[in-house]
Short mmCIF file of C-alpha atoms in Angstrom, two decimals:
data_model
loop_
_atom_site.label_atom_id
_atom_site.label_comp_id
_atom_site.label_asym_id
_atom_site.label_seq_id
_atom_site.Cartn_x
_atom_site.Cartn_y
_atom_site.Cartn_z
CA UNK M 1 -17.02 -71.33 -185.84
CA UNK M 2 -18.57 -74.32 -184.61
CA UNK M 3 -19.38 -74.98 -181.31
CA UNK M 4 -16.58 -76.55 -178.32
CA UNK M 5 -17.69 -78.57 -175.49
CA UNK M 6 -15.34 -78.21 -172.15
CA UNK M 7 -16.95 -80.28 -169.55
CA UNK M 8 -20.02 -82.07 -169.18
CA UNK M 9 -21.78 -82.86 -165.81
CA UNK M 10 -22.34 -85.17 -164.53
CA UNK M 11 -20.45 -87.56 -166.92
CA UNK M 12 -22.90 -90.62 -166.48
CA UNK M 13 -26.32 -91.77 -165.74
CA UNK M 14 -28.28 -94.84 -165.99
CA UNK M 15 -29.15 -96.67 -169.03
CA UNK M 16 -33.16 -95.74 -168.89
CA UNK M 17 -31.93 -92.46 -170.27
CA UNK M 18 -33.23 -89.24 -168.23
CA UNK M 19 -30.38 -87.60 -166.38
CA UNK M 20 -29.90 -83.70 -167.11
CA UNK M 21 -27.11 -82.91 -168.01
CA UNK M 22 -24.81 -79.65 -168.11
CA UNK M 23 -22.41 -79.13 -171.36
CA UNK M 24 -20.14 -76.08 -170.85
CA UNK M 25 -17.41 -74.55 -173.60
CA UNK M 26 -18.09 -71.65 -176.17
CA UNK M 27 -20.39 -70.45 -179.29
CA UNK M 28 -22.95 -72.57 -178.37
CA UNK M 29 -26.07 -69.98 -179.64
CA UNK M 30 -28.15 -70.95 -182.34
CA UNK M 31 -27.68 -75.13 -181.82
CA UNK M 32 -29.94 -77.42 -183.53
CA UNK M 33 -29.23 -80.45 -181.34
CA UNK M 34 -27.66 -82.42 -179.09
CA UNK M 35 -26.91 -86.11 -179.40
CA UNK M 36 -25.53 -88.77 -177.39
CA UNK M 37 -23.93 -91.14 -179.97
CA UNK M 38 -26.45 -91.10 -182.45
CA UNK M 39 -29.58 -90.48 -180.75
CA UNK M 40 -30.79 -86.99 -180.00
CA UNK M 41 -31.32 -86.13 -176.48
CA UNK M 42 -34.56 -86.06 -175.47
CA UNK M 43 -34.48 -82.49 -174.93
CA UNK M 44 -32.36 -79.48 -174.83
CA UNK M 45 -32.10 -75.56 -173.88
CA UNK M 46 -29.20 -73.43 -174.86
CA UNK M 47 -29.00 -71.22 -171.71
CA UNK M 48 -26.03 -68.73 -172.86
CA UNK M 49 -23.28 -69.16 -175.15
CA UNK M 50 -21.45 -71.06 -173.07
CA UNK M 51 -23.72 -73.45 -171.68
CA UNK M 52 -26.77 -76.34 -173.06
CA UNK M 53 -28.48 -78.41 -170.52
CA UNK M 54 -29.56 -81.40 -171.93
CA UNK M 55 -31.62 -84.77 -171.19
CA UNK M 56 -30.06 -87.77 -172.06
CA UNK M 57 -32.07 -90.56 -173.78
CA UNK M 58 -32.07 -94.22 -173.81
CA UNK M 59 -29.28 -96.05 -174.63
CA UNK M 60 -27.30 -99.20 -173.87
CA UNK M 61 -24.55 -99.71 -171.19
CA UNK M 62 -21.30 -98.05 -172.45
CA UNK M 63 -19.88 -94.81 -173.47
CA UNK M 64 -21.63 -92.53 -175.39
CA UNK M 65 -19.70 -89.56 -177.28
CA UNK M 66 -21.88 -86.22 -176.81
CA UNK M 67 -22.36 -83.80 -179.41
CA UNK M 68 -23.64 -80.35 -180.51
CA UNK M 69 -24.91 -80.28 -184.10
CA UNK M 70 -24.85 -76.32 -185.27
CA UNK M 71 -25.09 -74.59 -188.37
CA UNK M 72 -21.02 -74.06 -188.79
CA UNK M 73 -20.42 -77.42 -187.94
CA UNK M 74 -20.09 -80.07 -185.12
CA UNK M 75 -18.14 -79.80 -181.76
CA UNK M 76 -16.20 -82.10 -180.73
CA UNK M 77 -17.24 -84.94 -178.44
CA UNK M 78 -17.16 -85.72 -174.69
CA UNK M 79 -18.09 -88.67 -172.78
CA UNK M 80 -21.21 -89.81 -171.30
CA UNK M 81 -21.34 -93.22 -169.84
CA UNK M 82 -24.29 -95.31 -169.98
CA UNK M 83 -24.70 -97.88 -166.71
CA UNK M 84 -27.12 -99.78 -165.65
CA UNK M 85 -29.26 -98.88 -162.76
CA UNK M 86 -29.27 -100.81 -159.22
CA UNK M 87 -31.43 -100.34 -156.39
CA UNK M 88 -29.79 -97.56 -154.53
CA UNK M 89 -28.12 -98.51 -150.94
CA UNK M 90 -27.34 -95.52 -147.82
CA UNK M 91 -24.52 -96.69 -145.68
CA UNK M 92 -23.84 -93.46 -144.59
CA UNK M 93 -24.68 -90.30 -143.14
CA UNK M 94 -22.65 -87.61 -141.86
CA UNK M 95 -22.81 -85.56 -139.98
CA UNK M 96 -25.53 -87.87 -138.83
CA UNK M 97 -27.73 -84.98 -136.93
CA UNK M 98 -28.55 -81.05 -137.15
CA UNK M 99 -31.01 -78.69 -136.25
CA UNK M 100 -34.81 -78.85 -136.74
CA UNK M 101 -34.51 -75.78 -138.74
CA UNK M 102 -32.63 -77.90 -141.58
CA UNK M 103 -29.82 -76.43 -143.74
CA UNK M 104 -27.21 -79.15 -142.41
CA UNK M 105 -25.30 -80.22 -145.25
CA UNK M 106 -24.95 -84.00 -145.69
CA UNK M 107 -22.96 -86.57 -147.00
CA UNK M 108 -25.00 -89.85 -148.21
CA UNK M 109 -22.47 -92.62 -148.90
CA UNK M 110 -23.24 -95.78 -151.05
CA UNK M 111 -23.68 -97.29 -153.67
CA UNK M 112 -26.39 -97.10 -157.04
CA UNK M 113 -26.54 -93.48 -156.37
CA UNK M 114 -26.31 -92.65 -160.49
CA UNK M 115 -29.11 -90.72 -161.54
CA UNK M 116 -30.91 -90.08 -158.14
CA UNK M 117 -34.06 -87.93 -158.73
CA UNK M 118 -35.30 -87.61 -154.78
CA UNK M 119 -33.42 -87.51 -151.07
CA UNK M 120 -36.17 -87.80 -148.68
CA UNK M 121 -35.30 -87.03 -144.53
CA UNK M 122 -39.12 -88.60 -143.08
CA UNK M 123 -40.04 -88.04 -146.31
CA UNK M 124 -39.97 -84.40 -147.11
CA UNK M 125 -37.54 -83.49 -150.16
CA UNK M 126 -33.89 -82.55 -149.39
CA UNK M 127 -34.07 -78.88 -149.47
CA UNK M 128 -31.50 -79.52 -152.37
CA UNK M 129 -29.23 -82.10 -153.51
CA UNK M 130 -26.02 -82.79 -155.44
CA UNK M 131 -24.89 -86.66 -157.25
CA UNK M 132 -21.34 -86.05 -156.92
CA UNK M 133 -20.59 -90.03 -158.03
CA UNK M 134 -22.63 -93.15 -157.92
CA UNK M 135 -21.18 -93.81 -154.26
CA UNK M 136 -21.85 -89.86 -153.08
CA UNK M 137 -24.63 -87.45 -152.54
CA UNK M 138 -24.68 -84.33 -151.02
CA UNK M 139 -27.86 -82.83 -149.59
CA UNK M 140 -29.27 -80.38 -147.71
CA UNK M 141 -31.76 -81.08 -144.93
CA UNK M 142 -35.46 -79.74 -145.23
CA UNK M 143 -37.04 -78.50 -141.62
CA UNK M 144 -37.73 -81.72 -139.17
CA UNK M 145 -39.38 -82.26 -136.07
CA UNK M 146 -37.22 -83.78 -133.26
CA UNK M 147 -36.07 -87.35 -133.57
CA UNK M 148 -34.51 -89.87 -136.15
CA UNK M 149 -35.43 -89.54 -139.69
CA UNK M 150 -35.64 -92.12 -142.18
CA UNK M 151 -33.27 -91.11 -145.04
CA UNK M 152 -33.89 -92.68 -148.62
CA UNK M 153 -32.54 -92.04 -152.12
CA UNK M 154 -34.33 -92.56 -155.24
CA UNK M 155 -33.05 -93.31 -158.60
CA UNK M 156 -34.69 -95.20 -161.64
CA UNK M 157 -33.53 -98.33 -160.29
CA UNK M 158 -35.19 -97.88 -157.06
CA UNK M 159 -35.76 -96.29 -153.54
CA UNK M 160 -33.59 -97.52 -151.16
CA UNK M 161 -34.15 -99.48 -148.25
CA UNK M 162 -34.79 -97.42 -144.72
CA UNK M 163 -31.87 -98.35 -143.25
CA UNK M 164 -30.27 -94.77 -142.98
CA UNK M 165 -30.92 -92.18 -140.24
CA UNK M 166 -30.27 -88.70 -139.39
CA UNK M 167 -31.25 -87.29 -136.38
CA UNK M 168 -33.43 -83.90 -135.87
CA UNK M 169 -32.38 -81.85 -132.51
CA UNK M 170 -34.57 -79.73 -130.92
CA UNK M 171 -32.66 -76.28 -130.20
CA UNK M 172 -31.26 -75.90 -126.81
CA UNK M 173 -32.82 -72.96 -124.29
CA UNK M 174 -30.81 -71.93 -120.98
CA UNK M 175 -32.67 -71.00 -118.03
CA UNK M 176 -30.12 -70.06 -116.00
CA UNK M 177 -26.55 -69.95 -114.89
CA UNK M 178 -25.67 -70.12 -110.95
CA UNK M 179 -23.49 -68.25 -110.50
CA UNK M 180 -24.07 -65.13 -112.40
CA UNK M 181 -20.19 -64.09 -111.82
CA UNK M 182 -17.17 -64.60 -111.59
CA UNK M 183 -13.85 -63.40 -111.39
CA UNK M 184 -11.64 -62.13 -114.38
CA UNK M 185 -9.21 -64.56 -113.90
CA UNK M 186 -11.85 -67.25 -114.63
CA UNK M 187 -12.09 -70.72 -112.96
CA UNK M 188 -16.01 -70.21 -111.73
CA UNK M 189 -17.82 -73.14 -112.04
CA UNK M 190 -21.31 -72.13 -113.55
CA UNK M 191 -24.25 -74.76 -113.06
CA UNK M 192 -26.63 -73.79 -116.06
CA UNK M 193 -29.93 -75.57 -116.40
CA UNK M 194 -32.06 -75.50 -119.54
CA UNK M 195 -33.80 -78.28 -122.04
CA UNK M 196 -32.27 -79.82 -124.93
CA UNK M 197 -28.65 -80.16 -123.64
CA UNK M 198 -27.33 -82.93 -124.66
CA UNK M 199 -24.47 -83.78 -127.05
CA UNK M 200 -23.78 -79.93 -126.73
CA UNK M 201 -20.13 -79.65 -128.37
CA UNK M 202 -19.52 -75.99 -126.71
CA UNK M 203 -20.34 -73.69 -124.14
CA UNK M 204 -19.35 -70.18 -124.67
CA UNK M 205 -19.01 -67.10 -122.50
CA UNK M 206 -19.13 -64.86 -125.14
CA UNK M 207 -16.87 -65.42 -128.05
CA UNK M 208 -14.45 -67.53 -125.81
CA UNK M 209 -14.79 -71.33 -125.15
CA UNK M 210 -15.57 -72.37 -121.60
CA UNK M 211 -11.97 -73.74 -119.67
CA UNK M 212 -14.27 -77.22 -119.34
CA UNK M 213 -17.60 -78.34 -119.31
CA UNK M 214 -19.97 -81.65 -118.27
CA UNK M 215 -22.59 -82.77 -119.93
CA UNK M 216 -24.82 -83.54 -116.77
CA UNK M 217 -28.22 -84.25 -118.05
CA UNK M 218 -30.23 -83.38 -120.79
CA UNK M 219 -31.23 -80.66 -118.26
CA UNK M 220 -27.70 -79.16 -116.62
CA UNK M 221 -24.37 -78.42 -117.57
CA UNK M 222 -21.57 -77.40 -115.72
CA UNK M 223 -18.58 -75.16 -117.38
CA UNK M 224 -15.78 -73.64 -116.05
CA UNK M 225 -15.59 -69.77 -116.96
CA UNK M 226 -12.31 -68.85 -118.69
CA UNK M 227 -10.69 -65.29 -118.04
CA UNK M 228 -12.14 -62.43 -119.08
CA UNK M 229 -14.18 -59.20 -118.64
CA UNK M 230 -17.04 -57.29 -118.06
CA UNK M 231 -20.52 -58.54 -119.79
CA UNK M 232 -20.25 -62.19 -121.31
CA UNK M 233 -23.02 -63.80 -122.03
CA UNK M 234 -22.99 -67.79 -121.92
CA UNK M 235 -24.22 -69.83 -124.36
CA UNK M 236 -24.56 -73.59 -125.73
CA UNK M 237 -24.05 -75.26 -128.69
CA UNK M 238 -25.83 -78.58 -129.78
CA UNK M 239 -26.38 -80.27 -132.83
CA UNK M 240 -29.61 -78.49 -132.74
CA UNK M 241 -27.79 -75.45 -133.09
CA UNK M 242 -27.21 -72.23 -130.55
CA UNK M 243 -29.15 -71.64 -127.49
CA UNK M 244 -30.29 -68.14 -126.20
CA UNK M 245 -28.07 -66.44 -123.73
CA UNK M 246 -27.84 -65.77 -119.96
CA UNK M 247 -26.41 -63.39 -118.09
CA UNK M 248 -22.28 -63.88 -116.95
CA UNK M 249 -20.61 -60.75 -115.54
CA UNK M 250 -16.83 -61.14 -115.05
CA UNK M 251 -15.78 -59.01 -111.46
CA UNK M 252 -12.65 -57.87 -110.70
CA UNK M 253 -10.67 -59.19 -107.98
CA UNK M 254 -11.42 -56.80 -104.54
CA UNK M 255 -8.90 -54.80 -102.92
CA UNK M 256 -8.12 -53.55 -99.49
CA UNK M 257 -6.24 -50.05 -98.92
CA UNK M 258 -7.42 -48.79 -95.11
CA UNK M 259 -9.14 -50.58 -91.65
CA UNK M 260 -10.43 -47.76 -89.20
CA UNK M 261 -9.83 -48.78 -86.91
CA UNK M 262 -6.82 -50.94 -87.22
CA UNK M 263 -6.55 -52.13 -84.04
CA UNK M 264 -8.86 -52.54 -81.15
CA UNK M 265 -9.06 -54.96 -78.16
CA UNK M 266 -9.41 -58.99 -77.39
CA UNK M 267 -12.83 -58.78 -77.20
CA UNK M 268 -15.42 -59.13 -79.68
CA UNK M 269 -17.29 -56.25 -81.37
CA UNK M 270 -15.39 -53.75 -82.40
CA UNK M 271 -17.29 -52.03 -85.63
CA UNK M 272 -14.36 -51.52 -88.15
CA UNK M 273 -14.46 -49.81 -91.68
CA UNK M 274 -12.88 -51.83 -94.53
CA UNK M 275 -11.96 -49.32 -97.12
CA UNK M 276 -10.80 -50.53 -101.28
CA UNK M 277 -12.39 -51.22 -104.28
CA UNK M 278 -14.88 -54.28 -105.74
CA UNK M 279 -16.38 -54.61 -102.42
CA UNK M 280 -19.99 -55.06 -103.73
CA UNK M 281 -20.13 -58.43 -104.41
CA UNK M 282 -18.96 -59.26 -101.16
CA UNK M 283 -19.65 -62.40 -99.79
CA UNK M 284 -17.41 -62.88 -96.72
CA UNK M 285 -15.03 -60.75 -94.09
CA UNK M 286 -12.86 -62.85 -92.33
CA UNK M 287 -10.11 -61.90 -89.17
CA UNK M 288 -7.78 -64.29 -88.61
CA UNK M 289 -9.48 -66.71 -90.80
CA UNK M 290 -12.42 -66.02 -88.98
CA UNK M 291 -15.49 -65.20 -90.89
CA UNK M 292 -17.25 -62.17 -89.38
CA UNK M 293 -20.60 -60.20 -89.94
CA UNK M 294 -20.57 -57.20 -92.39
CA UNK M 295 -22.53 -54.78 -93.84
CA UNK M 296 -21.73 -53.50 -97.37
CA UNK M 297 -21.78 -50.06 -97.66
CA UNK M 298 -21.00 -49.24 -101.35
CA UNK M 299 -18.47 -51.02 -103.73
CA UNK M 300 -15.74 -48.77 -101.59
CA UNK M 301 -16.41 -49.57 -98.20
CA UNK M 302 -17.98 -52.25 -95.96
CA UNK M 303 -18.26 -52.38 -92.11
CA UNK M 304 -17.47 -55.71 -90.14
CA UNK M 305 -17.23 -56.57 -86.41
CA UNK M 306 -14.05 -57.56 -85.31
CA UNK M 307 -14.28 -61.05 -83.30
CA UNK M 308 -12.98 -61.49 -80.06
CA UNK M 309 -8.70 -63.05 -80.19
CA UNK M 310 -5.52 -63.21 -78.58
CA UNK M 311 -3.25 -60.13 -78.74
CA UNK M 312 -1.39 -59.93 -82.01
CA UNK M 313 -2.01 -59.39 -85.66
CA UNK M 314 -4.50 -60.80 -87.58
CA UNK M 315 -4.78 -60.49 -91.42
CA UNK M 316 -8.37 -59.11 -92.70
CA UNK M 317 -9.71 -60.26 -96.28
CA UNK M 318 -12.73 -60.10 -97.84
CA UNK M 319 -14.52 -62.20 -100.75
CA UNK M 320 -16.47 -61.41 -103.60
CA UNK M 321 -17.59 -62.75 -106.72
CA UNK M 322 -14.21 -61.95 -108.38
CA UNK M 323 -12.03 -63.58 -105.62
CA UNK M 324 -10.25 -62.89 -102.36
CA UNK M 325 -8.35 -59.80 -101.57
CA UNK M 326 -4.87 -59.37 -100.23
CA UNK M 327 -5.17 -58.95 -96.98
CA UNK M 328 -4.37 -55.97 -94.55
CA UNK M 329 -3.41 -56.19 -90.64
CA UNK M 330 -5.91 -55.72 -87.80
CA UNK M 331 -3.80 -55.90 -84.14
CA UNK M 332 -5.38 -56.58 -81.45
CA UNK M 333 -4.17 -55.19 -77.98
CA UNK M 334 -5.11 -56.29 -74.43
CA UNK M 335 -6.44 -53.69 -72.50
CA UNK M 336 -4.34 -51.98 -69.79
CA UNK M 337 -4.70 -52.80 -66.14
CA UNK M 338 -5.85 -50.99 -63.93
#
């Protein structure tokens, strides 16, 4: 049976001949030829039985019907348009920046784009490239060193002018993040300080989005922690792709279940023993308000010295890296008369 042609792509290149293209459909082993109206193409290889890539020669503007000449017979046609080449134009490119490492996938947008045979970014070769339509390319970008690159496209009718621009980012790198915790219901606001920080379009503890973040500097960004737990380490995300992480531990909120002693008198410096759980973090004791001296014992128990009051209750808490406790009562009691 002869051959059948399906598809052909792409479906039109310029009129200086030149442009591979790919003919798809069935029994095409054993052609002879392949010819776009009635000129052979330049050159042709049958790859399987269902596809022939072939080069297309010379030939006016216009549509030319395409062909495969085989020993039972001729396929049918398809159509391969003929135009004539312009001087390629970039009015586009998006996204317009990505990683030094390359591998961002582009969109070029303009216009003369038929038969493009080079994408340069600073002149090193897209690491590969598509001609989706004379007004579309799609590329890939090759490695880069930081900074704007000069895009051009290249087509027998030109290269075109260096107008276009995409934008190499240098990776981002965290230094640090101050502070280093926070409680599990989130709401810590984490100062981190690295290089490369700009246009960053996420911070990350873990796999979860921070609440909110600022851009400060190219230097410092503050985020917001949202809940969570245990071990998450924060990173950023830039154009020029993911930094390395630093250390965020989430801390549960402390408790308070004993005071011994619970009460004691007006005076200052009574040594009492603040019994719960989370304590180890802790960064304040406070009677009354008050904050107090302490001494943390283990993440159980802490000592603090009572300050010196009026008679009456007094509500103890203590803070930690994972927030403020409920509090318990200390009373104190004026000493008897003598």
């Amino acid at each position: 049976m002869p051959p059948t042609i399906s598809t052909i792509n792409p479906s039109q290149g310029p009129t200086t001949g030149g442009t591979t293209v790919t003919l798809t459909g069935t029994g095409m082993t054993g052609s002879t030829a392949v010819r776009f109206g009635s000129t052979n193409a330049t050159s042709f290889t049958v790859n399987s039985a269902t596809q022939i890539t072939a080069v297309s020669p010379p030939r006016a503007a216009g549509a030319a019907a395409v062909t495969i000449l085989h020993p039972t017979g001729n396929s049918n046609s398809v159509t391969f348009t003929y135009v004539v080449a312009q001087v390629p134009v970039v009015t586009g490119v998006a996204p317009n920046s990505g990683p030094t490492s390359g591998g961002t996938s582009v969109a070029l947008t303009g216009t003369g784009f038929t038969g493009a045979t080079a994408i340069t970014f600073a002149g090193i070769p897209a690491a590969s490239f598509i001609v989706n339509s004379a007004t579309q390319i799609t590329a890939v970008t090759p490695t880069g060193s930081a900074g704007a690159a000069v895009v051009t496209v290249t087509t027998p009718g030109g290269v075109s002018a260096p107008d276009a621009f995409f934008f190499y980012a240098a990776p981002p790198v965290l230094n640090s993040a101050a502070p280093a915790q926070g409680p599990t219901a989130g709401g810590a606001v984490v100062t981190l300080t690295g290089s490369n920080l700009l246009n960053a379009g996420a911070v990350r503890f873990g796999a979860t989005d921070a609440a909110s973040f600022v851009v400060v500097s190219a230097t410092q960004i503050t985020a917001t922690s949202p809940p969570g737990t245990g071990s998450s380490p924060i990173t950023v995300i830039t154009p020029g792709g993911t930094s390395n992480p630093v250390a965020f531990t989430y801390v549960a909120t402390p408790t308070l279940t004993a005071l011994v002693p619970s009460s004691g008198p007006t005076s200052a410096g009574t040594v009492v023993t603040l019994t719960g759980s989370n304590l180890a973090t802790a960064s304040a004791v406070t009677f009354g308000g008050m904050a107090v001296s302490f001494t943390v014992a283990s993440g159980t128990q802490l000592t603090a010295v009572a300050p010196a009051g009026p008679a009456g209750p007094v509500t103890v808490t203590v803070t930690t890296a994972g927030g403020t406790s409920p509090g318990l009562t200390y009373t104190r009691i004026v000493a008897p008369g003598i």
